[in-house]
Each structure stands twice: as C-alpha cells, then as structure tokens.
Coordinates of N, CA, C and O in Angstrom, one line a residue:
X1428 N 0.9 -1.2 0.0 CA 0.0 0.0 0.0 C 0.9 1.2 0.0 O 1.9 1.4 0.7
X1429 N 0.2 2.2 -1.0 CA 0.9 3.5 -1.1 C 0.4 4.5 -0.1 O -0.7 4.9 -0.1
X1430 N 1.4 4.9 1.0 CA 0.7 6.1 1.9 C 1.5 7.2 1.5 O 2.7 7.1 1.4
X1431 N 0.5 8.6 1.4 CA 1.0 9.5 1.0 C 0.6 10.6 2.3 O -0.6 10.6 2.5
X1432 N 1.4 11.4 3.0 CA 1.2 12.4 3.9 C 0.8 13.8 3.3 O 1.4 14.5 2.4
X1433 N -0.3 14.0 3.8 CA -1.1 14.9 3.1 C -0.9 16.3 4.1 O -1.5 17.3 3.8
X1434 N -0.3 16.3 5.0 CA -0.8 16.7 6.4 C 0.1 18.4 5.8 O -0.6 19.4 5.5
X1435 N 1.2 18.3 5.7 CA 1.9 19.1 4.9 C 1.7 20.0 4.1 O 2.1 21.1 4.1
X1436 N 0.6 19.1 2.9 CA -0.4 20.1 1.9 C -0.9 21.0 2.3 O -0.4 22.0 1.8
X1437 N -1.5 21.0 2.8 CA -2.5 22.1 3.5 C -2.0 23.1 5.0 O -2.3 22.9 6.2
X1438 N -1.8 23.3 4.8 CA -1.5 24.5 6.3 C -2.4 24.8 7.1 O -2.2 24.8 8.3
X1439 N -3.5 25.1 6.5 CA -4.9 25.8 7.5 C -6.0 24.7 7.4 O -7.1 25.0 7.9
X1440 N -6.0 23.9 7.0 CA -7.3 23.0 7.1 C -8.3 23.5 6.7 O -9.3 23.5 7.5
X1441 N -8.4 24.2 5.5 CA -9.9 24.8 5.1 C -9.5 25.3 3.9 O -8.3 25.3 3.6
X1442 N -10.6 25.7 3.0 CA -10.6 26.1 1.6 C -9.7 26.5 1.1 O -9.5 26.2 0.0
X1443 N -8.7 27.4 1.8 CA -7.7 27.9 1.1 C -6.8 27.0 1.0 O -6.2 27.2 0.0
X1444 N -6.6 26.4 1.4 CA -5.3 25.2 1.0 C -5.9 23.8 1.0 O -5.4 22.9 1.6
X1445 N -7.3 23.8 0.0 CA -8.0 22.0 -0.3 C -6.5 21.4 -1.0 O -5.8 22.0 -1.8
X1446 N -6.4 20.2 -0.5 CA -5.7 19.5 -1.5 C -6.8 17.9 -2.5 O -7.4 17.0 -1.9
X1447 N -6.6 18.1 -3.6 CA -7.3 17.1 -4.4 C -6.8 15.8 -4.1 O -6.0 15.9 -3.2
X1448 N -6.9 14.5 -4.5 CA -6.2 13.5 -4.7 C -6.8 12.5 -5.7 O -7.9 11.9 -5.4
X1449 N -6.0 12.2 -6.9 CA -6.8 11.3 -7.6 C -6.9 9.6 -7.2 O -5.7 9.3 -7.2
X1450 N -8.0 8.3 -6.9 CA -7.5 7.2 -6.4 C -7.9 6.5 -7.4 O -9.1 6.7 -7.8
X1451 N -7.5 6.0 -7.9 CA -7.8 5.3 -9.3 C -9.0 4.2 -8.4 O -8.7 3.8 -7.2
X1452 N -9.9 3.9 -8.8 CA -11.4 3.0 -9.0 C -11.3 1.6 -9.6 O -11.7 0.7 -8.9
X1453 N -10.9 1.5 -10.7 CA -10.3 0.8 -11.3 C -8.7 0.1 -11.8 O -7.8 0.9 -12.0
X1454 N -8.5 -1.1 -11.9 CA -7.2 -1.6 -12.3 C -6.9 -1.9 -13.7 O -6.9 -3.1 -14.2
X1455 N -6.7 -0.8 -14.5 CA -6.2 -0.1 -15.2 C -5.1 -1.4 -16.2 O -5.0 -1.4 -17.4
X1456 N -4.5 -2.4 -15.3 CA -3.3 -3.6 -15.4 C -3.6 -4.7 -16.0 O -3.1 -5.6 -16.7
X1457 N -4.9 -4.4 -15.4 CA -5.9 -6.0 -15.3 C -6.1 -6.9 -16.5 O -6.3 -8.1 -16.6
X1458 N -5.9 -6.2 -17.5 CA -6.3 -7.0 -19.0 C -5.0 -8.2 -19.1 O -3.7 -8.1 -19.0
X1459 N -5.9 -9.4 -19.4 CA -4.9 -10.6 -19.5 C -4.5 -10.6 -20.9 O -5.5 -10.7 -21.5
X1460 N -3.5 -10.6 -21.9 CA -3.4 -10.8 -22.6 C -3.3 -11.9 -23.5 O -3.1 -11.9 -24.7
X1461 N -3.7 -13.1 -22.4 CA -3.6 -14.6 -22.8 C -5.3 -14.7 -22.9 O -5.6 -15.4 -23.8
X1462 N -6.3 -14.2 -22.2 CA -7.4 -14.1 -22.5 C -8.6 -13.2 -24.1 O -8.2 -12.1 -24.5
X1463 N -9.5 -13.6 -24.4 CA -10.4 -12.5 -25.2 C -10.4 -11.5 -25.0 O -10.5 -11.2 -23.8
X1464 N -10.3 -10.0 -26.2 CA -9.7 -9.1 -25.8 C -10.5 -8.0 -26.8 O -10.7 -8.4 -27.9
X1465 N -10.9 -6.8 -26.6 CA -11.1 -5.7 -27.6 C -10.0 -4.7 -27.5 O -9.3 -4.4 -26.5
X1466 N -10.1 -4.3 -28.9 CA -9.0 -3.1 -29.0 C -9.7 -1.8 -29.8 O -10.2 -1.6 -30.9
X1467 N -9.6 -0.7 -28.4 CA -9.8 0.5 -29.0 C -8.5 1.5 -29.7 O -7.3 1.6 -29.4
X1468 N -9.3 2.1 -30.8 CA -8.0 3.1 -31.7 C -7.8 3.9 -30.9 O -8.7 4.1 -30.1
X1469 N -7.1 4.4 -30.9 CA -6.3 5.9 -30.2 C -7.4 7.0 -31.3 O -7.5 6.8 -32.5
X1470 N -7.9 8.0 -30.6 CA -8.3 9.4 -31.3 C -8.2 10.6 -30.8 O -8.9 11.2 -30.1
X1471 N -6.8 10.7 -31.4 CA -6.2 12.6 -31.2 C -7.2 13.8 -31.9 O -7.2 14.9 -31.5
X1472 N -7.9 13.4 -32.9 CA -8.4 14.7 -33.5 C -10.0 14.7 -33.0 O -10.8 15.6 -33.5
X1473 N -10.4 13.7 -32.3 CA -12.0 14.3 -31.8 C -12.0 13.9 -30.6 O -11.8 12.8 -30.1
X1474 N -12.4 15.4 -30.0 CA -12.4 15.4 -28.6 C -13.8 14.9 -28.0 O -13.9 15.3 -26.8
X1475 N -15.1 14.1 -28.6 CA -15.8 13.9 -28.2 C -15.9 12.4 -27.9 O -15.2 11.6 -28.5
X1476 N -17.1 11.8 -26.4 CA -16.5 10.9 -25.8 C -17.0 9.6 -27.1 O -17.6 8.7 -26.6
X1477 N -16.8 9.5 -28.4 CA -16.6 8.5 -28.9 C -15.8 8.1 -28.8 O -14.8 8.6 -28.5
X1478 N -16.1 6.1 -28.8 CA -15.0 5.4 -28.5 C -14.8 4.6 -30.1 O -15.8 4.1 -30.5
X1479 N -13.7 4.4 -30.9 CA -13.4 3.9 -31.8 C -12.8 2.6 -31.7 O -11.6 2.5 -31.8
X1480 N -13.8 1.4 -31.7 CA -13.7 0.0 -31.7 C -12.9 -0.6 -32.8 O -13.4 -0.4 -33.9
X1481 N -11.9 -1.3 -32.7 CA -10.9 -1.7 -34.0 C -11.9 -3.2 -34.5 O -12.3 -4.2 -33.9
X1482 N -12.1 -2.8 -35.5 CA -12.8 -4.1 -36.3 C -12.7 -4.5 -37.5 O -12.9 -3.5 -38.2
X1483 N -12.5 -5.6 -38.5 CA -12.3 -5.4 -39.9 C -13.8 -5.7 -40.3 O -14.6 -6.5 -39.8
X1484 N -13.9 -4.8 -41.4 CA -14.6 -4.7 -42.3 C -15.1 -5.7 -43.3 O -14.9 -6.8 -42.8
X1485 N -15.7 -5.8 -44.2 CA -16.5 -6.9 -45.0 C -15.4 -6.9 -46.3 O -15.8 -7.5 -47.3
X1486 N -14.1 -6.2 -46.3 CA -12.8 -6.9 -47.3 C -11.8 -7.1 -46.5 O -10.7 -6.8 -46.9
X1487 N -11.9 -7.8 -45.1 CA -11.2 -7.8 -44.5 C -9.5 -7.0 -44.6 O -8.4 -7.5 -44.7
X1488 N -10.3 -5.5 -44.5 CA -9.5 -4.6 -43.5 C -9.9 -3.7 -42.5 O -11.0 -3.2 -42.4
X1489 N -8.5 -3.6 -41.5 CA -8.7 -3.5 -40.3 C -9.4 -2.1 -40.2 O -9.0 -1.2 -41.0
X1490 N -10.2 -1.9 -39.5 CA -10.7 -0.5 -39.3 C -11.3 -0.1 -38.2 O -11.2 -0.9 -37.3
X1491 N -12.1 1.1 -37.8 CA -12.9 1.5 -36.7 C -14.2 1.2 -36.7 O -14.6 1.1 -37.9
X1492 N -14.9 1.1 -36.0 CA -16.6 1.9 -36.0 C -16.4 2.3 -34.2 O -15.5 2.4 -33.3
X1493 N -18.3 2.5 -34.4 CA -18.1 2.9 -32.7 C -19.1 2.0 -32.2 O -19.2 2.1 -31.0
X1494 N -19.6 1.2 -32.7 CA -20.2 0.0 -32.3 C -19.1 -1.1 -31.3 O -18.1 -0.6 -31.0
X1495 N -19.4 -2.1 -31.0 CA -18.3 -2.6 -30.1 C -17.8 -3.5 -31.7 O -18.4 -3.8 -32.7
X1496 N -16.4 -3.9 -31.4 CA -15.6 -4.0 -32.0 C -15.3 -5.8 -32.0 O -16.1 -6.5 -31.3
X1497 N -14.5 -6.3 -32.6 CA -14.2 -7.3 -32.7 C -13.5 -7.9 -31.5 O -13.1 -7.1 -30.6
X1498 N -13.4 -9.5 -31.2 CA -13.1 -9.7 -30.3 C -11.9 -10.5 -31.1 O -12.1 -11.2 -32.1
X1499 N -10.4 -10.3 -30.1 CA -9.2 -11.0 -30.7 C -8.8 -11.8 -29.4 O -9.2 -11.6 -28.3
X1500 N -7.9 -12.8 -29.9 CA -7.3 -13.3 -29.1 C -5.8 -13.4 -29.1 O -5.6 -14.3 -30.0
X1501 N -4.9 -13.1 -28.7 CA -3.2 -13.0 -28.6 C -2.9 -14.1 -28.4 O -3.2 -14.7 -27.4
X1502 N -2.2 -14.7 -29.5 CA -0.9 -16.0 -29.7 C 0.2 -16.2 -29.3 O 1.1 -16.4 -30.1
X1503 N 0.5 -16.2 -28.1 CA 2.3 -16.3 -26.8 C 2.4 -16.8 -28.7 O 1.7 -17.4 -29.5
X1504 N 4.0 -16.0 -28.8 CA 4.5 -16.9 -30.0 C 6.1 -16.7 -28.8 O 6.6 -17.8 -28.7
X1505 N 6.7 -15.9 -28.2 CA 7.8 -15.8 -27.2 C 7.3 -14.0 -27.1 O 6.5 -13.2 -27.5
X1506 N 8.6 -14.3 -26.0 CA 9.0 -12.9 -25.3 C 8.5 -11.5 -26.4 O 9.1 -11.0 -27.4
X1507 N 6.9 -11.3 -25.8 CA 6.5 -9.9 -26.3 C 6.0 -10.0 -27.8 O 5.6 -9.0 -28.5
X1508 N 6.1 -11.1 -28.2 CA 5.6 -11.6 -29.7 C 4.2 -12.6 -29.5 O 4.1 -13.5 -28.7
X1509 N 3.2 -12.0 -30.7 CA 2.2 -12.4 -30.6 C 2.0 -12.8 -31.9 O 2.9 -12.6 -32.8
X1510 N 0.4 -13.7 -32.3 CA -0.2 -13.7 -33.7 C -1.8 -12.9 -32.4 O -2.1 -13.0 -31.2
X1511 N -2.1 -12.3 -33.6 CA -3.3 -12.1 -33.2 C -4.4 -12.4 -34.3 O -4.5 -11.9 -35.4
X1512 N -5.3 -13.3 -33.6 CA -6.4 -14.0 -34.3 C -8.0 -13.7 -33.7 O -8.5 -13.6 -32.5
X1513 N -8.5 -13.6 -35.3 CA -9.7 -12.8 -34.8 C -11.0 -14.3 -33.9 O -10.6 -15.4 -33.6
X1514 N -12.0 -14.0 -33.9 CA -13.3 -15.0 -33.7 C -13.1 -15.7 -34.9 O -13.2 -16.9 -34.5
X1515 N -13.0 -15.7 -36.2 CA -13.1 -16.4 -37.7 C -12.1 -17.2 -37.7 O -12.2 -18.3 -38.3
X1516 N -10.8 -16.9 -36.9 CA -9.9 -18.1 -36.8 C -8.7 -17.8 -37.5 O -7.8 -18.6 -37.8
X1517 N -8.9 -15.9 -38.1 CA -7.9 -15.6 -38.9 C -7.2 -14.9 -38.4 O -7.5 -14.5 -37.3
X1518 N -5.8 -14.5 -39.1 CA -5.2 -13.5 -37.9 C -4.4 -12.4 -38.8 O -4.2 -12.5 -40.0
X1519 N -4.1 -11.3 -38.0 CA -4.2 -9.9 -38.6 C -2.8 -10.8 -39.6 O -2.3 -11.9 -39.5
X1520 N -2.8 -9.6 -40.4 CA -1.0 -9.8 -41.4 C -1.3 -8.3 -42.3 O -2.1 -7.5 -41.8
X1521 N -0.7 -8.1 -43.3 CA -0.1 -6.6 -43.9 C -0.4 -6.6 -45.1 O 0.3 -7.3 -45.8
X1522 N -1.6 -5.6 -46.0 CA -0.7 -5.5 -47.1 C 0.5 -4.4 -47.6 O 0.4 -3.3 -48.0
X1523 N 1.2 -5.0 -47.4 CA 2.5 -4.3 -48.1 C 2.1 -3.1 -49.2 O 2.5 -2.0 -49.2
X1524 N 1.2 -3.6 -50.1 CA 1.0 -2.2 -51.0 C 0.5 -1.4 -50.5 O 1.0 -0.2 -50.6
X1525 N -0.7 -1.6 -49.9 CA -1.3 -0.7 -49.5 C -0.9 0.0 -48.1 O -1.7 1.0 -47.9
X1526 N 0.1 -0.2 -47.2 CA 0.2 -0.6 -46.0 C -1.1 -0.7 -44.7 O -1.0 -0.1 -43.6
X1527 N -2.0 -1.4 -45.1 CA -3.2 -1.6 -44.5 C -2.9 -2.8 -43.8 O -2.1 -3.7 -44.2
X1528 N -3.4 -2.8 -42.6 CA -3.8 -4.8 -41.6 C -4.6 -5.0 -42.2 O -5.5 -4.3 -42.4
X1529 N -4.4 -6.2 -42.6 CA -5.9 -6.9 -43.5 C -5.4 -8.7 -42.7 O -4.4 -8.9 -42.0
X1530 N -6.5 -9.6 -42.9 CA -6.7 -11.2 -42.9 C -5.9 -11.9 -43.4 O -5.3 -11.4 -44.3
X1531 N -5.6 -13.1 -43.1 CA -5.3 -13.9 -43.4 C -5.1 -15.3 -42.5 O -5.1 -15.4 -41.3
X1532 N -5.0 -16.3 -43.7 CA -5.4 -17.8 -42.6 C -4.1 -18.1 -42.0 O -4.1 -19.0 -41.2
X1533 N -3.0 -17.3 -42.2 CA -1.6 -17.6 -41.4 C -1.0 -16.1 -40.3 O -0.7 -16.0 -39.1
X1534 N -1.0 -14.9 -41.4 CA -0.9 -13.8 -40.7 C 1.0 -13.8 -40.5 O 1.8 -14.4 -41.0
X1535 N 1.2 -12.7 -39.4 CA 2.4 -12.5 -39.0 C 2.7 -12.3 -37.5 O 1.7 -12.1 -36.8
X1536 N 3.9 -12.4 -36.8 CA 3.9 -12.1 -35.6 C 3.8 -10.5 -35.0 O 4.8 -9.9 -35.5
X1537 N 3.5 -10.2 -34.8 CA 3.7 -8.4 -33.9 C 3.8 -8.4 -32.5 O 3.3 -9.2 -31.6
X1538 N 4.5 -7.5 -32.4 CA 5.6 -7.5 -30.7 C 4.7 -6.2 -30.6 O 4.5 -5.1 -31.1
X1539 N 4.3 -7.2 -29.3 CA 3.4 -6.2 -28.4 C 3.6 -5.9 -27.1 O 3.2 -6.6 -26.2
X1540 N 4.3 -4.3 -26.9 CA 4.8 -3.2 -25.8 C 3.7 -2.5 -25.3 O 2.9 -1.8 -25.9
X1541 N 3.8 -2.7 -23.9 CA 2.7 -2.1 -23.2 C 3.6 -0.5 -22.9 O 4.8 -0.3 -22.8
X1542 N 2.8 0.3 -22.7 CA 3.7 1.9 -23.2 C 2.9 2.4 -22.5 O 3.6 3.3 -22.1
X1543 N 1.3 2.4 -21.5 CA 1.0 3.1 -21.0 C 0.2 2.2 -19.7 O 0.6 1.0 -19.4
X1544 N -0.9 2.8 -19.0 CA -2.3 2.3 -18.4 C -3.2 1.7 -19.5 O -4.1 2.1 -20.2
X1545 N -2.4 0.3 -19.4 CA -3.5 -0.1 -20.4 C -3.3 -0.4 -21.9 O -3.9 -1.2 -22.7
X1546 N -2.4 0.4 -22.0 CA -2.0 0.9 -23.9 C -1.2 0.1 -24.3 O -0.5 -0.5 -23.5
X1547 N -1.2 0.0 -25.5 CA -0.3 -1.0 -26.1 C 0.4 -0.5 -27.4 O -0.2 0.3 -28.1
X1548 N 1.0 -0.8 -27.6 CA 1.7 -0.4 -29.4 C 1.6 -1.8 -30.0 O 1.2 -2.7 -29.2
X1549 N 1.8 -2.1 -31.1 CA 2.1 -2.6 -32.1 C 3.2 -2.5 -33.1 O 3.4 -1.4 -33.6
X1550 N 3.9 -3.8 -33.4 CA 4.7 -3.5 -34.5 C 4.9 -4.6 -35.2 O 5.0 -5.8 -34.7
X1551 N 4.9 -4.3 -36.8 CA 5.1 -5.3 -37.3 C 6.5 -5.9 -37.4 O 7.1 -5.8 -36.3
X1552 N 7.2 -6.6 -38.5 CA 8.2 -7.3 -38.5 C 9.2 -6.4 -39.0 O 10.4 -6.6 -38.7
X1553 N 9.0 -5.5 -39.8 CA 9.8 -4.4 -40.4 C 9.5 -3.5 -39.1 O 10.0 -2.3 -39.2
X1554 N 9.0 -3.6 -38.2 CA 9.3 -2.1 -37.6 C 8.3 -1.3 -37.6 O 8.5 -0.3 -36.8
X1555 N 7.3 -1.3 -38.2 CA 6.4 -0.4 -38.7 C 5.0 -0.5 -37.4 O 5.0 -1.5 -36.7
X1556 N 3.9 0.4 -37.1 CA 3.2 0.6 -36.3 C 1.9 1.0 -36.8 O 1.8 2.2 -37.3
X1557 N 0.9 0.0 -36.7 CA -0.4 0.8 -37.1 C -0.7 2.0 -36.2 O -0.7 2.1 -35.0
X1558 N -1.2 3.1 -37.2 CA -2.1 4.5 -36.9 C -3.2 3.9 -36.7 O -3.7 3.0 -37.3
X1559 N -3.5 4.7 -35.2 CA -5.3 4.8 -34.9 C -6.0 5.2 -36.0 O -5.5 5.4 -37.1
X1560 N -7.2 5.4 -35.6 CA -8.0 6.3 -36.8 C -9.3 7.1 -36.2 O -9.1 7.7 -35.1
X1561 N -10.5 7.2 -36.6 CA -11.5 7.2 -36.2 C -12.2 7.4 -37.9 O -11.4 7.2 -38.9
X1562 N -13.8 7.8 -38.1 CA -14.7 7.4 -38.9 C -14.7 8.6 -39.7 O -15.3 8.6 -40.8
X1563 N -14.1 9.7 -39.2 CA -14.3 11.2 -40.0 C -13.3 11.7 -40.6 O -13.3 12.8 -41.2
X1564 N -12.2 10.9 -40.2 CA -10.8 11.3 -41.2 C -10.7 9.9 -41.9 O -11.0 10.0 -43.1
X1565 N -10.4 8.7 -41.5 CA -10.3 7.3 -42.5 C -10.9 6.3 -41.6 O -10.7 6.3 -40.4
X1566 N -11.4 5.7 -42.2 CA -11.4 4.0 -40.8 C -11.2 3.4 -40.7 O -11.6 2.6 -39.9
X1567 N -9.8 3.3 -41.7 CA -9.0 1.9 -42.0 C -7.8 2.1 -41.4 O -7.2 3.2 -41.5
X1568 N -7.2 1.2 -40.9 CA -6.0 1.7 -40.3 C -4.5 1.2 -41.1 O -4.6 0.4 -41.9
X1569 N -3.3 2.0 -40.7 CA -2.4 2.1 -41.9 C -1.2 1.7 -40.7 O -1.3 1.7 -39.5
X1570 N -0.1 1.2 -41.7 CA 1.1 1.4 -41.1 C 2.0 2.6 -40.8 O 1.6 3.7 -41.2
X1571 N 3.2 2.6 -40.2 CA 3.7 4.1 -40.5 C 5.2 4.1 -39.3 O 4.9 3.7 -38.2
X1572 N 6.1 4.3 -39.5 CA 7.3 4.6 -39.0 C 7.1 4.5 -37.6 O 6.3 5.5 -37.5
X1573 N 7.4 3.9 -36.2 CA 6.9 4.3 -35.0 C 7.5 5.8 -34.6 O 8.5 6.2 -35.0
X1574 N 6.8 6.4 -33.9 CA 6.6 7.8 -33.3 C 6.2 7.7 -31.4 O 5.7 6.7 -30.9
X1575 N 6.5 8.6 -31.0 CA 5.8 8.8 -29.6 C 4.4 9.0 -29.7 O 3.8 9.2 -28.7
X1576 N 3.8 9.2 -31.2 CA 2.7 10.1 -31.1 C 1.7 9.3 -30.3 O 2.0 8.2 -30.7
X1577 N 0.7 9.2 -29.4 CA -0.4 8.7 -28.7 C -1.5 8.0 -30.1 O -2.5 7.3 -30.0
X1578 N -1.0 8.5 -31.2 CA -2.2 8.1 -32.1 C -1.3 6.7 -32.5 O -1.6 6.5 -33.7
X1579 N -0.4 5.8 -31.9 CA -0.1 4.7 -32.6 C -0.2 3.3 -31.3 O 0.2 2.1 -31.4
X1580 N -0.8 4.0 -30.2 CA -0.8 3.8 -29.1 C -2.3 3.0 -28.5 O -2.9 3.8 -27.9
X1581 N -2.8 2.1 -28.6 CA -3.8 1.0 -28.9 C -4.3 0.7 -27.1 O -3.3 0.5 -26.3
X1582 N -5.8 0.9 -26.4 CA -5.8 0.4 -25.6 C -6.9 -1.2 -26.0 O -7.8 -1.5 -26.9
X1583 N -6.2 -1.8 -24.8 CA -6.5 -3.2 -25.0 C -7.8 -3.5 -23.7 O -7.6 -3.0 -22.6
X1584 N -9.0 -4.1 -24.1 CA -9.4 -4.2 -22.6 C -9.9 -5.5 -22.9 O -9.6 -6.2 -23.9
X1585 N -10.8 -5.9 -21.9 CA -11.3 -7.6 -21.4 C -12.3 -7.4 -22.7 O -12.9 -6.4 -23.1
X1586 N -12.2 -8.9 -23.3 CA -13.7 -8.6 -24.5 C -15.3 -8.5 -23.7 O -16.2 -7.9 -24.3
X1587 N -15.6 -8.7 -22.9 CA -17.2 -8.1 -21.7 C -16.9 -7.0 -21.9 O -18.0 -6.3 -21.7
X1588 N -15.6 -6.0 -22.2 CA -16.1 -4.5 -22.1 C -16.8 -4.3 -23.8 O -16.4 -4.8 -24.9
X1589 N -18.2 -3.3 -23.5 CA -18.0 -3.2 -24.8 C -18.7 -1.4 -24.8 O -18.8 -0.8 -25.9

C-alpha cells in the first residue's frame, strides 16, 4: 500500500489550501493478454466521448466503428511476440502495398509493448506501427514509421467490455 502524507499540503485545514487526490477505481493492469480481448484506436483529433472500436470490415480490412468492435485473441509466440487471431480463426498480417492490416489464414507475428495504463503499441516485423484512426478522417488503419505520437498507441481491454 501506497501512503501518502497529506498533512503538509494544507497549512490551514480549510478552503484555502484544499488539496485534491486522484485514487484510481479501477485496475487499469488487469487485461490478460492470454485471455479474449477488444482493441480501442487511439483518437487525437476528436475530442468527443466517442470510442473507436478496432474491427475489420467486409474486405477484411482492419478499421474503426463505434459499435463494439471485434473480439481478438493474442498468440504467446515468445517474449513480447504475438499472432493475433480474430473470432473467424484468422489473424491480422499486412498488405505491403497498401500498408493496410488486413486477414489472413496464417498472418504475422507483432511484438506487443505495453507503453501506458493499459495501452499497447504494435509493431510489425519491419518495424512499422499501425495509426489509430477514427470514422471522419479514414477507418481503415495504416502502417507508418513508429513515433511517440499517442495516435499509434492501442488500448487493449477484457472482450465483456463493450
């Protein structure tokens, strides 16, 4: 247990010196990765509380809606390397031309770094990191050079959340 002395904060015990404290409610950690899983996109350009569910599409590519999303399951392949396979039994992989996640019945491995509360990156085998998205700029999601930016930054939660 974390104790923090508050006593310090405040000088006068009254409004003029409130001190806040945030206690988290939730465990934030808790997602199993060896368990069913949804993945929300990262969205930097809309600040409203939409949530963008990662799901493929009917040409199996990878994309958003705001409906609940696809449920995956993570493949131990070793240390921090995964396959990830959808409910259909297929698992993400790349097209290279397009650099889109799209299907397939074999797929590729992607090393998966947990980077925040919860958040996760992706990368493929070259290195490369799918972009979030949301439904009003594209819905399909792309590869792209890794960055710090928070938009390549994936949270993962239990598949019951929806």
């Amino acid at each position: 247990i974390i104790m923090v002395d508050y006593a310090s904060a405040g000088r006068t015990w009254d409004e003029s010196s409130m001190t806040t404290v945030w206690m988290p409610t939730k465990n934030y950690w808790s997602v199993d990765l060896l368990s069913p899983i949804r993945i929300i996109s990262p969205n930097s350009w809309d600040s409203s509380d939409s949530t963008f569910w990662v799901k493929f599409n009917d040409d199996e590519m990878l994309g958003v809606n705001t409906n609940a999303g696809d449920i995956f399951t993570l493949e131990h392949v070793s240390d921090g390397l995964y396959k990830i396979r959808t409910e259909s039994g297929k698992y993400f992989d790349i097209s290279d031309e397009h650099k889109n996640v799209i299907l397939s019945e074999t797929g590729i491995t992607w090393k998966i770094s947990r980077y925040a509360q919860n958040r996760f990156k992706l990368f493929d085998t070259k290195g490369r990191a799918p972009v979030g998205s949301n439904q009003t700029v594209n819905p399909l999601l792309t590869l792209d050079t890794p960055s710090f930016a928070p938009i390549q930054t994936f949270r993962f939660v239990p598949a019951s959340d929806k």
